[in-house]
PDB file of N, CA and C in Angstrom:
ATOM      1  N   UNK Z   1      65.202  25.053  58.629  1.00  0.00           N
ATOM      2  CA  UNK Z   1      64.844  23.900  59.440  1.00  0.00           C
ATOM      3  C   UNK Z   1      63.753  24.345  60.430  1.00  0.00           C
ATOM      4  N   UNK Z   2      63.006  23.474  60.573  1.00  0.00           N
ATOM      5  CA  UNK Z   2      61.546  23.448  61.575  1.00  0.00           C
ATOM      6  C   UNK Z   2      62.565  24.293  63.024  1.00  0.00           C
ATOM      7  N   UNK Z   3      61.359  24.547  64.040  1.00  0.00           N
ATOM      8  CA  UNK Z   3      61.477  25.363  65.398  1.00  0.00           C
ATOM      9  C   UNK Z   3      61.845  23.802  65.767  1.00  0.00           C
ATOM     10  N   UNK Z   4      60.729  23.154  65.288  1.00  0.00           N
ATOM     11  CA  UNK Z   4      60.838  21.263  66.810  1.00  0.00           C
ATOM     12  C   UNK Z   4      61.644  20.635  66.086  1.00  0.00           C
ATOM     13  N   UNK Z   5      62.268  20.825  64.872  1.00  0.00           N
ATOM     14  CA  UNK Z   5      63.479  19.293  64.544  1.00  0.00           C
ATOM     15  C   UNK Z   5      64.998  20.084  65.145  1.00  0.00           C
ATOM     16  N   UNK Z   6      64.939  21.548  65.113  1.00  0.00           N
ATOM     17  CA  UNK Z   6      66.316  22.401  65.734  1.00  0.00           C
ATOM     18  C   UNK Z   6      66.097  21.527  67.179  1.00  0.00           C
ATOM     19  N   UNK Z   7      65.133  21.994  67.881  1.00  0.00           N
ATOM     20  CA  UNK Z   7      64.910  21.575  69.090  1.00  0.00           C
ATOM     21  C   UNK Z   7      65.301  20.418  69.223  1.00  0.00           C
ATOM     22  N   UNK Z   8      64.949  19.099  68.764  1.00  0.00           N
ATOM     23  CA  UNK Z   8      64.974  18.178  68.852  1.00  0.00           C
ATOM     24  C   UNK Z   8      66.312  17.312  68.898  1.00  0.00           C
ATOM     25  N   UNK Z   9      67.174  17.827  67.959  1.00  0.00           N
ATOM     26  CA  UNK Z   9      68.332  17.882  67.528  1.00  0.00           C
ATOM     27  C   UNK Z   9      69.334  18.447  68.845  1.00  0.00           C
ATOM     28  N   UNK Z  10      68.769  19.561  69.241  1.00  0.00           N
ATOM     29  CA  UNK Z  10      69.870  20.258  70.426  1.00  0.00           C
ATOM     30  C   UNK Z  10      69.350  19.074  71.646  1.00  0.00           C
ATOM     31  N   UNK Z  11      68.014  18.898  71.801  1.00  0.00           N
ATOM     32  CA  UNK Z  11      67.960  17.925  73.250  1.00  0.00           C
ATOM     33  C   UNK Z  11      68.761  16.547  72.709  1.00  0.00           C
ATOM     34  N   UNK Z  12      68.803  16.093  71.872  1.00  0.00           N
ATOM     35  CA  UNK Z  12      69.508  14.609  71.510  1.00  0.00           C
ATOM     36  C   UNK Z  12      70.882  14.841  71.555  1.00  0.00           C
ATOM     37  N   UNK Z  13      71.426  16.004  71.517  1.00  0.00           N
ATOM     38  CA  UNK Z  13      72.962  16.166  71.511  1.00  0.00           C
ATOM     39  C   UNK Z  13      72.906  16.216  73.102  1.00  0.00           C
ATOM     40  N   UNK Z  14      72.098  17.181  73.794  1.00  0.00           N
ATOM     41  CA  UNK Z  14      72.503  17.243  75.394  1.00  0.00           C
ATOM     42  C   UNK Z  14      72.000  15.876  76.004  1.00  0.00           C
ATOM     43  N   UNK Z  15      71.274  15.081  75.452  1.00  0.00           N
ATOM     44  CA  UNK Z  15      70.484  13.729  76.024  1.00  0.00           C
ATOM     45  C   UNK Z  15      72.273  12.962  76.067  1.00  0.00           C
ATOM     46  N   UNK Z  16      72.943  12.695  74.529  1.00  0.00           N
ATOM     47  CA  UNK Z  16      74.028  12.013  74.301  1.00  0.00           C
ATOM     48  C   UNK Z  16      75.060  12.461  75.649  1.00  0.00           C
ATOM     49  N   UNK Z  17      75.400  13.690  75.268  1.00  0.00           N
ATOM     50  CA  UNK Z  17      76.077  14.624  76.422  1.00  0.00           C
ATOM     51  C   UNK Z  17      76.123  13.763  78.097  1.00  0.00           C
ATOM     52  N   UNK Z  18      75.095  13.763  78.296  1.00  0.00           N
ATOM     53  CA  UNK Z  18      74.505  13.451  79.315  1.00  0.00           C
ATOM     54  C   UNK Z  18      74.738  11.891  79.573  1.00  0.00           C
ATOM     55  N   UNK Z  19      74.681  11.261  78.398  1.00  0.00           N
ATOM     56  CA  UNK Z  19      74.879   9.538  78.698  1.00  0.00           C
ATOM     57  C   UNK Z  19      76.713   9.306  78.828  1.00  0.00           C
ATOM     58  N   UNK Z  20      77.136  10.306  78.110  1.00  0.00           N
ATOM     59  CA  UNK Z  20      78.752  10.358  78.120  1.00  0.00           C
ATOM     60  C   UNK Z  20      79.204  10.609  79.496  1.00  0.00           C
ATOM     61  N   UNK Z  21      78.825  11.241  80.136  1.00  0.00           N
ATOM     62  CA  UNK Z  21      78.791  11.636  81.851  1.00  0.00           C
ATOM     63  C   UNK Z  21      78.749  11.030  82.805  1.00  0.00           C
ATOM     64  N   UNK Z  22      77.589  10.604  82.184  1.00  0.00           N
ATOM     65  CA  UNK Z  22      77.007   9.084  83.223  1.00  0.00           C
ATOM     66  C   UNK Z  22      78.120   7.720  83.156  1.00  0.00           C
ATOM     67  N   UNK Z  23      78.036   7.359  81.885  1.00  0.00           N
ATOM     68  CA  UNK Z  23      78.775   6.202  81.385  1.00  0.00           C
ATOM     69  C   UNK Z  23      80.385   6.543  81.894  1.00  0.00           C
ATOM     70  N   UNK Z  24      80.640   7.766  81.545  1.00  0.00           N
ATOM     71  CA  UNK Z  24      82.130   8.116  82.450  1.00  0.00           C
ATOM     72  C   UNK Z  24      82.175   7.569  83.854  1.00  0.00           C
ATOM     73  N   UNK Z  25      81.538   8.353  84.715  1.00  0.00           N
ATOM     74  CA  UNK Z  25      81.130   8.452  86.104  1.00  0.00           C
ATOM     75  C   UNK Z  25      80.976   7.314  86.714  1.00  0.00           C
ATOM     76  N   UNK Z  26      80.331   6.191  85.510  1.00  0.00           N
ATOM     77  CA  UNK Z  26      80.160   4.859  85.960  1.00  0.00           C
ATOM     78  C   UNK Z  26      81.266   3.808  85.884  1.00  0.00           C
ATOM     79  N   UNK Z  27      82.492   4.221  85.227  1.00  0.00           N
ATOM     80  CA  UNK Z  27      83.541   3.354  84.957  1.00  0.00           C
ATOM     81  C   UNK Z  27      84.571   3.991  85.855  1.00  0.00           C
ATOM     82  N   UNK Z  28      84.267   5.573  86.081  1.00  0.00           N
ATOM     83  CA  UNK Z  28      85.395   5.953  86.778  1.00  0.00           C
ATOM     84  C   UNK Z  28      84.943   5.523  88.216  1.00  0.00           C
ATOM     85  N   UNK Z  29      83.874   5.672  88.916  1.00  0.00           N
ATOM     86  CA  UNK Z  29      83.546   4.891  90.316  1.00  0.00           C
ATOM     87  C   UNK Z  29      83.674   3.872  90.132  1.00  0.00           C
ATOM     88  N   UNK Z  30      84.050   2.573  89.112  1.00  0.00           N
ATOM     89  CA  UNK Z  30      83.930   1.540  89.224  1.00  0.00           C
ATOM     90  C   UNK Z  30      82.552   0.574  89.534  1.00  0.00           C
ATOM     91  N   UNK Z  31      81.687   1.292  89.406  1.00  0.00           N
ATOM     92  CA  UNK Z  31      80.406   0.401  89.907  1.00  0.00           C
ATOM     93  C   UNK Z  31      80.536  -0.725  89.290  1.00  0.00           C
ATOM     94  N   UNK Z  32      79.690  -1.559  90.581  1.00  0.00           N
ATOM     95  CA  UNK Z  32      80.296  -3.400  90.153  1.00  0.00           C
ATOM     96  C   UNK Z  32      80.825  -3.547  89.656  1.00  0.00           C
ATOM     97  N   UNK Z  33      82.232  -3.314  89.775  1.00  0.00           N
ATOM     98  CA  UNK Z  33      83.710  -3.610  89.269  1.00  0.00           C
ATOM     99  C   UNK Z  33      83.479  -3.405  87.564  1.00  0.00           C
ATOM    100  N   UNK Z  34      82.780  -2.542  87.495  1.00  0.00           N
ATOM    101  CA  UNK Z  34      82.723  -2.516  86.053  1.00  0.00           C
ATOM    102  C   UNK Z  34      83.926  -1.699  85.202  1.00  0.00           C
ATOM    103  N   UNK Z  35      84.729  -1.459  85.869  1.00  0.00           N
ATOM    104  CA  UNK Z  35      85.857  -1.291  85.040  1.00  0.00           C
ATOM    105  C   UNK Z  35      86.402  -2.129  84.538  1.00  0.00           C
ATOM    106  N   UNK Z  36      86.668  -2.975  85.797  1.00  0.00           N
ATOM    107  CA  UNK Z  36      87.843  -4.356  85.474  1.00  0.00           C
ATOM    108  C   UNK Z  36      87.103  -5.000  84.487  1.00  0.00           C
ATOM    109  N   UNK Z  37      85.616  -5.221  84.440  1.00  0.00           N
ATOM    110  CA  UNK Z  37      85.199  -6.339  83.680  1.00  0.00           C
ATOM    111  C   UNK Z  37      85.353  -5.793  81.739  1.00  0.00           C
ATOM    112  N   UNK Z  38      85.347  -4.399  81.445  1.00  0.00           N
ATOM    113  CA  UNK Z  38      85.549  -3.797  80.383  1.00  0.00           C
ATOM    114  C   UNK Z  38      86.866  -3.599  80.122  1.00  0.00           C
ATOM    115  N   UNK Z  39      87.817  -3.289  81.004  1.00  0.00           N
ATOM    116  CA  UNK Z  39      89.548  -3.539  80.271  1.00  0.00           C
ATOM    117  C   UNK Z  39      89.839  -4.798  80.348  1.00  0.00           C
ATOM    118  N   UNK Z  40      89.134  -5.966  81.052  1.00  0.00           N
ATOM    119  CA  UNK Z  40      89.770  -7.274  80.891  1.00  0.00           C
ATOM    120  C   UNK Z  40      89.745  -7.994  79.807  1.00  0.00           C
ATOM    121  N   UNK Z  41      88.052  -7.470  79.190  1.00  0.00           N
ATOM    122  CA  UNK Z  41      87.366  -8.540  78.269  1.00  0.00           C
ATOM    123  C   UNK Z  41      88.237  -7.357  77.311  1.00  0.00           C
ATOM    124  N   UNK Z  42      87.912  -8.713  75.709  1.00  0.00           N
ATOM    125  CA  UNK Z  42      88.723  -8.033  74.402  1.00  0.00           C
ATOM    126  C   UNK Z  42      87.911  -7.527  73.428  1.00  0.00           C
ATOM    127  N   UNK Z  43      86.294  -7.977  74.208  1.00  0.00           N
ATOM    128  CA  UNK Z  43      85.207  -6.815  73.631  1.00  0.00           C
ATOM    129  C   UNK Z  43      84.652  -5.882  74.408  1.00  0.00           C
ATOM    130  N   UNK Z  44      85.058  -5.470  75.749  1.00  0.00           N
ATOM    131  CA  UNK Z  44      84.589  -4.586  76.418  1.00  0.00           C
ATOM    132  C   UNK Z  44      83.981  -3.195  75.753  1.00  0.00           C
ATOM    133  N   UNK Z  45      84.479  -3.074  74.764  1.00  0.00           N
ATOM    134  CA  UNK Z  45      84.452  -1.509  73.801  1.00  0.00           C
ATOM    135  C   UNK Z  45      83.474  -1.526  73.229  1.00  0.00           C
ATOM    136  N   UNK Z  46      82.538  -2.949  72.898  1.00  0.00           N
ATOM    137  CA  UNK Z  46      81.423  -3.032  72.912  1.00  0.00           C
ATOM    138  C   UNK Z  46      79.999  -2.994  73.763  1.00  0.00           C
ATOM    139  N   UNK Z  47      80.651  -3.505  75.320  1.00  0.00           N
ATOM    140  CA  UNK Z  47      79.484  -2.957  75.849  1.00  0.00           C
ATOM    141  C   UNK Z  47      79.457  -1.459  76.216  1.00  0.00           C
ATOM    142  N   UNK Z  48      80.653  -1.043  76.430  1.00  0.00           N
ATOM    143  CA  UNK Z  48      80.975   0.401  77.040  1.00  0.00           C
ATOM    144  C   UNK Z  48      80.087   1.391  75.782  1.00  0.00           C
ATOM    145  N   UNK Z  49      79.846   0.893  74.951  1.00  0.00           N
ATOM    146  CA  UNK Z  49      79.548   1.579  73.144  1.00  0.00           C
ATOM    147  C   UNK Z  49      77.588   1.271  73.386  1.00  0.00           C
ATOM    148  N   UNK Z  50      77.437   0.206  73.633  1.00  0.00           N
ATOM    149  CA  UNK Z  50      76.326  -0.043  74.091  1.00  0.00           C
ATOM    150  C   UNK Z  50      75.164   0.604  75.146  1.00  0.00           C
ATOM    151  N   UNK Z  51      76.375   0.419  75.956  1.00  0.00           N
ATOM    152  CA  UNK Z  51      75.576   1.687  77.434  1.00  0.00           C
ATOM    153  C   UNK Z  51      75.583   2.820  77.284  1.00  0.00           C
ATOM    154  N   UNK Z  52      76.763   3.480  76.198  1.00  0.00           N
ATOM    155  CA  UNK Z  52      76.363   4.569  75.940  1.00  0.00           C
ATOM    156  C   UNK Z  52      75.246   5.265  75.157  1.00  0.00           C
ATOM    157  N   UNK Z  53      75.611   3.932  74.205  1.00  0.00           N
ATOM    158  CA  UNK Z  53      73.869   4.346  73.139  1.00  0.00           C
ATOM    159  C   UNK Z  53      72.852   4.042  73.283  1.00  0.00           C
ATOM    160  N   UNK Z  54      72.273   2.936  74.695  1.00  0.00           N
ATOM    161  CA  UNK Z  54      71.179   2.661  75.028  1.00  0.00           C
ATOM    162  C   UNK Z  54      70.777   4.301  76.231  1.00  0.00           C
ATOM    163  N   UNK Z  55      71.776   4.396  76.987  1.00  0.00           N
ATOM    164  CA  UNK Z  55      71.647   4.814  78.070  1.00  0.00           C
ATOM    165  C   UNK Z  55      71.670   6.707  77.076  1.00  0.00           C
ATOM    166  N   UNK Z  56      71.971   7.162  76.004  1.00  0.00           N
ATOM    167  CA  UNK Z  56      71.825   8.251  75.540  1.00  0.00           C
ATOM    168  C   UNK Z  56      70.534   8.148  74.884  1.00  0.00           C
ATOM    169  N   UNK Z  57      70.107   6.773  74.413  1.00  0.00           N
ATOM    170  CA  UNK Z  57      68.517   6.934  73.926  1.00  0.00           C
ATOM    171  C   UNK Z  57      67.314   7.424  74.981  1.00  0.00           C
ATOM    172  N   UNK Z  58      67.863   7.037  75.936  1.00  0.00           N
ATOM    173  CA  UNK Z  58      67.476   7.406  76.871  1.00  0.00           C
ATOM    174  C   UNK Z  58      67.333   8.731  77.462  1.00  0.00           C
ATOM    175  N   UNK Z  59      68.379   9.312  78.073  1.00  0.00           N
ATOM    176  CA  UNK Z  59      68.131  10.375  78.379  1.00  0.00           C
ATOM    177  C   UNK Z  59      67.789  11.553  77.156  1.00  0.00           C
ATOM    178  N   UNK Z  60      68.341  11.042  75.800  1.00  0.00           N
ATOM    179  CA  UNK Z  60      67.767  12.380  75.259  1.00  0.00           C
ATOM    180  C   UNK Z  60      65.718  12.608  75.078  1.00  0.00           C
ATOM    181  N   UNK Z  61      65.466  11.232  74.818  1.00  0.00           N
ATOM    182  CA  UNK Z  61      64.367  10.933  75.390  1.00  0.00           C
ATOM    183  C   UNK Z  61      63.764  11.595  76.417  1.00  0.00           C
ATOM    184  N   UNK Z  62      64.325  11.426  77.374  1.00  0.00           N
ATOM    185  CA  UNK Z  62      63.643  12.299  79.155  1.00  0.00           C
ATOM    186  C   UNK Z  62      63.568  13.654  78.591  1.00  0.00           C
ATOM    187  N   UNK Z  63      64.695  14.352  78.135  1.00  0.00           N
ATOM    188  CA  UNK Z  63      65.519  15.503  77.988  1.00  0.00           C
ATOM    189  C   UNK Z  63      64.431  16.414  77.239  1.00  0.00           C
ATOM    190  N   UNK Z  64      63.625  15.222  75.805  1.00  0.00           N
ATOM    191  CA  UNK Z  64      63.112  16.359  75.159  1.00  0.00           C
ATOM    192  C   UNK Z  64      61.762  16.061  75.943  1.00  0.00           C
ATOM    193  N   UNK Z  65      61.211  15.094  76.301  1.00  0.00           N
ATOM    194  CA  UNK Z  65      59.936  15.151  77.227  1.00  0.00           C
ATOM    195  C   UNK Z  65      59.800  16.326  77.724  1.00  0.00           C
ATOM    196  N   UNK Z  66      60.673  16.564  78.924  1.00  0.00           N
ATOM    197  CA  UNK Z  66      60.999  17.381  79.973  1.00  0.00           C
ATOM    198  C   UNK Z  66      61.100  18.880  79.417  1.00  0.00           C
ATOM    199  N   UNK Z  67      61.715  19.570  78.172  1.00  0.00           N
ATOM    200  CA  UNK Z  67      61.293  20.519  77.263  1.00  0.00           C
ATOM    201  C   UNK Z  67      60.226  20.707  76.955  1.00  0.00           C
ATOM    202  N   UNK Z  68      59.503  19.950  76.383  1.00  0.00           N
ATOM    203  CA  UNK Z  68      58.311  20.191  75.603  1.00  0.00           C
ATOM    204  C   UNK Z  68      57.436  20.551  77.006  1.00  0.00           C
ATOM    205  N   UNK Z  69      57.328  19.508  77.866  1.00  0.00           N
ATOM    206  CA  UNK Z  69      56.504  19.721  78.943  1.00  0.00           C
ATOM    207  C   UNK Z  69      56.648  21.149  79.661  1.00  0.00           C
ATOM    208  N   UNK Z  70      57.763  21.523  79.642  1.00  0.00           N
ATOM    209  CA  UNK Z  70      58.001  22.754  80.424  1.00  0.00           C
ATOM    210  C   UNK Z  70      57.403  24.121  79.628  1.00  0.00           C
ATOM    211  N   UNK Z  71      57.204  23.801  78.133  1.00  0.00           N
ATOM    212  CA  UNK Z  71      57.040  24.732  77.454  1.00  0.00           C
ATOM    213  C   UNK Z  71      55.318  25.801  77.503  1.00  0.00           C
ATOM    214  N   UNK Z  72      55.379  27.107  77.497  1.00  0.00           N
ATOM    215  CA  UNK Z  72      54.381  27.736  77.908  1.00  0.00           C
ATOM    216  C   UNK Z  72      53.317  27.009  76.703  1.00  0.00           C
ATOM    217  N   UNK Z  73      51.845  27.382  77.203  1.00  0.00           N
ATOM    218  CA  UNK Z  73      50.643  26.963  76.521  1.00  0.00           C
ATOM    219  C   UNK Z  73      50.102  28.233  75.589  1.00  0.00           C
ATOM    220  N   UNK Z  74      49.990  27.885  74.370  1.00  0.00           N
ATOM    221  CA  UNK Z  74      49.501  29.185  73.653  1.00  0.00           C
ATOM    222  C   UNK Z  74      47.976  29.234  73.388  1.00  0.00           C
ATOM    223  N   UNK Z  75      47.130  29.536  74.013  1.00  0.00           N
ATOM    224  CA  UNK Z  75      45.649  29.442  73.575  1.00  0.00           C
ATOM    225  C   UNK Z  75      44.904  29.851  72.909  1.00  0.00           C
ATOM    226  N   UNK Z  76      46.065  31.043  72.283  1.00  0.00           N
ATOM    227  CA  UNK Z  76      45.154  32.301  71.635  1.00  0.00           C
ATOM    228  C   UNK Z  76      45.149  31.476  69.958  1.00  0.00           C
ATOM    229  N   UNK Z  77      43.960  31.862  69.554  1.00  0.00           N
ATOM    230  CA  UNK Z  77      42.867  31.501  68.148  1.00  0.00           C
ATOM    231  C   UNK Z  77      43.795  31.545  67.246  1.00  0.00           C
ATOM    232  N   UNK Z  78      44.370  30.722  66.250  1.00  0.00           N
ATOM    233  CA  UNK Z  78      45.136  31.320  64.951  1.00  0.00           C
ATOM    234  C   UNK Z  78      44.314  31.173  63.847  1.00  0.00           C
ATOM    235  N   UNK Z  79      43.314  30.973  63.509  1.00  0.00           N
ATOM    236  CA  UNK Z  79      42.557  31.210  62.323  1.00  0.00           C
ATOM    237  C   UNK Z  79      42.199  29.559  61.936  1.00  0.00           C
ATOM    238  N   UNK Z  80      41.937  29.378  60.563  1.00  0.00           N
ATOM    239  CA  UNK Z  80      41.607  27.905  60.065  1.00  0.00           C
ATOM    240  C   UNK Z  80      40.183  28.326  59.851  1.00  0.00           C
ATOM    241  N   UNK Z  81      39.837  27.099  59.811  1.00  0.00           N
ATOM    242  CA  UNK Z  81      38.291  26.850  59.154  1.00  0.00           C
ATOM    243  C   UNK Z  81      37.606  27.046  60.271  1.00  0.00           C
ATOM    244  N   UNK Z  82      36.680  28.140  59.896  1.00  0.00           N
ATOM    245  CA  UNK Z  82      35.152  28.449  61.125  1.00  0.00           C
ATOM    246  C   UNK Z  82      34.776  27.426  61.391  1.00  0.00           C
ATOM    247  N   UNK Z  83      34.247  26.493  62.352  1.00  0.00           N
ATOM    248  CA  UNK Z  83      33.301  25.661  62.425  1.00  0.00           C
ATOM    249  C   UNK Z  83      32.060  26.168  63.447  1.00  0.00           C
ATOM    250  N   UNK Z  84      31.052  25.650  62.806  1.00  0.00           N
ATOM    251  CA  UNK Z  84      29.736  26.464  63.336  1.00  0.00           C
ATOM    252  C   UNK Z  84      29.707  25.874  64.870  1.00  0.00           C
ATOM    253  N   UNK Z  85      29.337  26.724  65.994  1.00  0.00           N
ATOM    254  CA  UNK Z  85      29.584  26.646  67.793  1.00  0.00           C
ATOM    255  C   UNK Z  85      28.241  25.730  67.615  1.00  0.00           C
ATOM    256  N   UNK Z  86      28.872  24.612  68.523  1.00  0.00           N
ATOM    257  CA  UNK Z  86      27.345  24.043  69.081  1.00  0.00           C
ATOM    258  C   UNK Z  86      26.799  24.842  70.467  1.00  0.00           C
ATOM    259  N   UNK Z  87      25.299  24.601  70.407  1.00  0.00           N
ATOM    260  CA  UNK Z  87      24.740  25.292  71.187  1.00  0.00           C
ATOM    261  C   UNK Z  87      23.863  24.174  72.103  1.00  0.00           C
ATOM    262  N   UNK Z  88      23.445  24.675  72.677  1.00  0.00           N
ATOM    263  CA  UNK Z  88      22.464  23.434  73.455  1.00  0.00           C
ATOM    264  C   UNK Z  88      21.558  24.375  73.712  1.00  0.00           C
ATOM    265  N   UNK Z  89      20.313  24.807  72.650  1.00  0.00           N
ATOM    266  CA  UNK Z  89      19.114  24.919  72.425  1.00  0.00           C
ATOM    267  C   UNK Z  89      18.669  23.600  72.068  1.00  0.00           C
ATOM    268  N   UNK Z  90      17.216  22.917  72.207  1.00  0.00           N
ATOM    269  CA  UNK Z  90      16.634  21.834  71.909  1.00  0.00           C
ATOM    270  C   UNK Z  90      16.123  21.827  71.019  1.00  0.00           C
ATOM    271  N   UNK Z  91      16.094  20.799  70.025  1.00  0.00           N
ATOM    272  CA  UNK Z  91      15.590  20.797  68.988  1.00  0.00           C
ATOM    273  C   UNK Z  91      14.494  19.800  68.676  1.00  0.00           C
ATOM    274  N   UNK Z  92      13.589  20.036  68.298  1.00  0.00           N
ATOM    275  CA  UNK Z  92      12.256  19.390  68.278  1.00  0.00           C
ATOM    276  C   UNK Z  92      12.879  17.918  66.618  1.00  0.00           C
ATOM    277  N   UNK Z  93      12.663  17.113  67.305  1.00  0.00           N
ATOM    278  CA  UNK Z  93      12.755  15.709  66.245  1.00  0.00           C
ATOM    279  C   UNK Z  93      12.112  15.163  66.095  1.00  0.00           C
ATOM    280  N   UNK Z  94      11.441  14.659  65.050  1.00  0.00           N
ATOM    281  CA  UNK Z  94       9.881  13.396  64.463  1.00  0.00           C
ATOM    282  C   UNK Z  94      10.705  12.240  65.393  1.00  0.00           C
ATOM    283  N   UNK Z  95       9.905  11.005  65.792  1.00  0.00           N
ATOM    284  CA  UNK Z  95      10.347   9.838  65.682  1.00  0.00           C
ATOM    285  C   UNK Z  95       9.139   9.062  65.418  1.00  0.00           C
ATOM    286  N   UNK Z  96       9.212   8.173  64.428  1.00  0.00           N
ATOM    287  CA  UNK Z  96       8.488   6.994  63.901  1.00  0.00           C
ATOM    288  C   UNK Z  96       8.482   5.814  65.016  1.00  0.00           C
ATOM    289  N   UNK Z  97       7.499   5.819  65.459  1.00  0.00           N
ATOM    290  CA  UNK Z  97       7.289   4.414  66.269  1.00  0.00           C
ATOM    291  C   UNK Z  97       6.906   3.105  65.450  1.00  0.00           C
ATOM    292  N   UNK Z  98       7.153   1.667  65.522  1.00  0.00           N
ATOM    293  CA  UNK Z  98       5.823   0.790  64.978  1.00  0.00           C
ATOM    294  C   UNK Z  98       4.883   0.552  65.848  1.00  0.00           C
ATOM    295  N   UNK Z  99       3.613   0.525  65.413  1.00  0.00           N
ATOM    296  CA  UNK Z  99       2.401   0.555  65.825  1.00  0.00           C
ATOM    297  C   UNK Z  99       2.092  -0.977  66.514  1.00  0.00           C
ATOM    298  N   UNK Z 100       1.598  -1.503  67.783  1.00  0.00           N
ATOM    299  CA  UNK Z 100       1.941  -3.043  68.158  1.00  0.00           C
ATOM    300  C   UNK Z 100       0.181  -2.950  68.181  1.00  0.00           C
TER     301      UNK Z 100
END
């Protein structure tokens, strides 16, 4: 398997990780009574399922941003096709005028 789909794969598990935490944290403080409103209703298990998978698209999202961005810059040459260096010597060009 690729270096960036391993990668990619480990930030989407810690992104999920991370929405499981949150989404905990948020039912166990109760924010805006959002407990009561998920054990009352008889689909609550749907939004609770929801916030988790919007709110994990999410952070694994940030998660691998925030990787990649952090990651060192490699500058050094790895080979490929020569392409000839432009230079900025001047080069003498015809141009055709019409004659008025």
């Amino acid at each position: 398997m690729p270096k960036l789909v391993s990668l990619y794969i480990k930030q989407v598990l810690i992104g999920f990780g991370l929405s499981a935490s949150f989404v905990g944290l948020l039912l166990y403080t109760n924010v805006g009574n959002l407990w009561h409103l998920v054990t009352t209703s008889d689909i609550g298990w749907i939004a609770v399922t929801m916030l988790f998978m919007f709110n994990g698209i999410v952070f694994a999202g940030v998660q691998f941003a925030i990787v990649i961005m952090r990651m060192e810059r490699d500058d050094t040459p790895k080979g490929g096709k020569r392409q000839p260096v432009a230079t900025t010597i001047p080069v003498r060009v015809e141009v055709h005028a019409p004659r008025q």
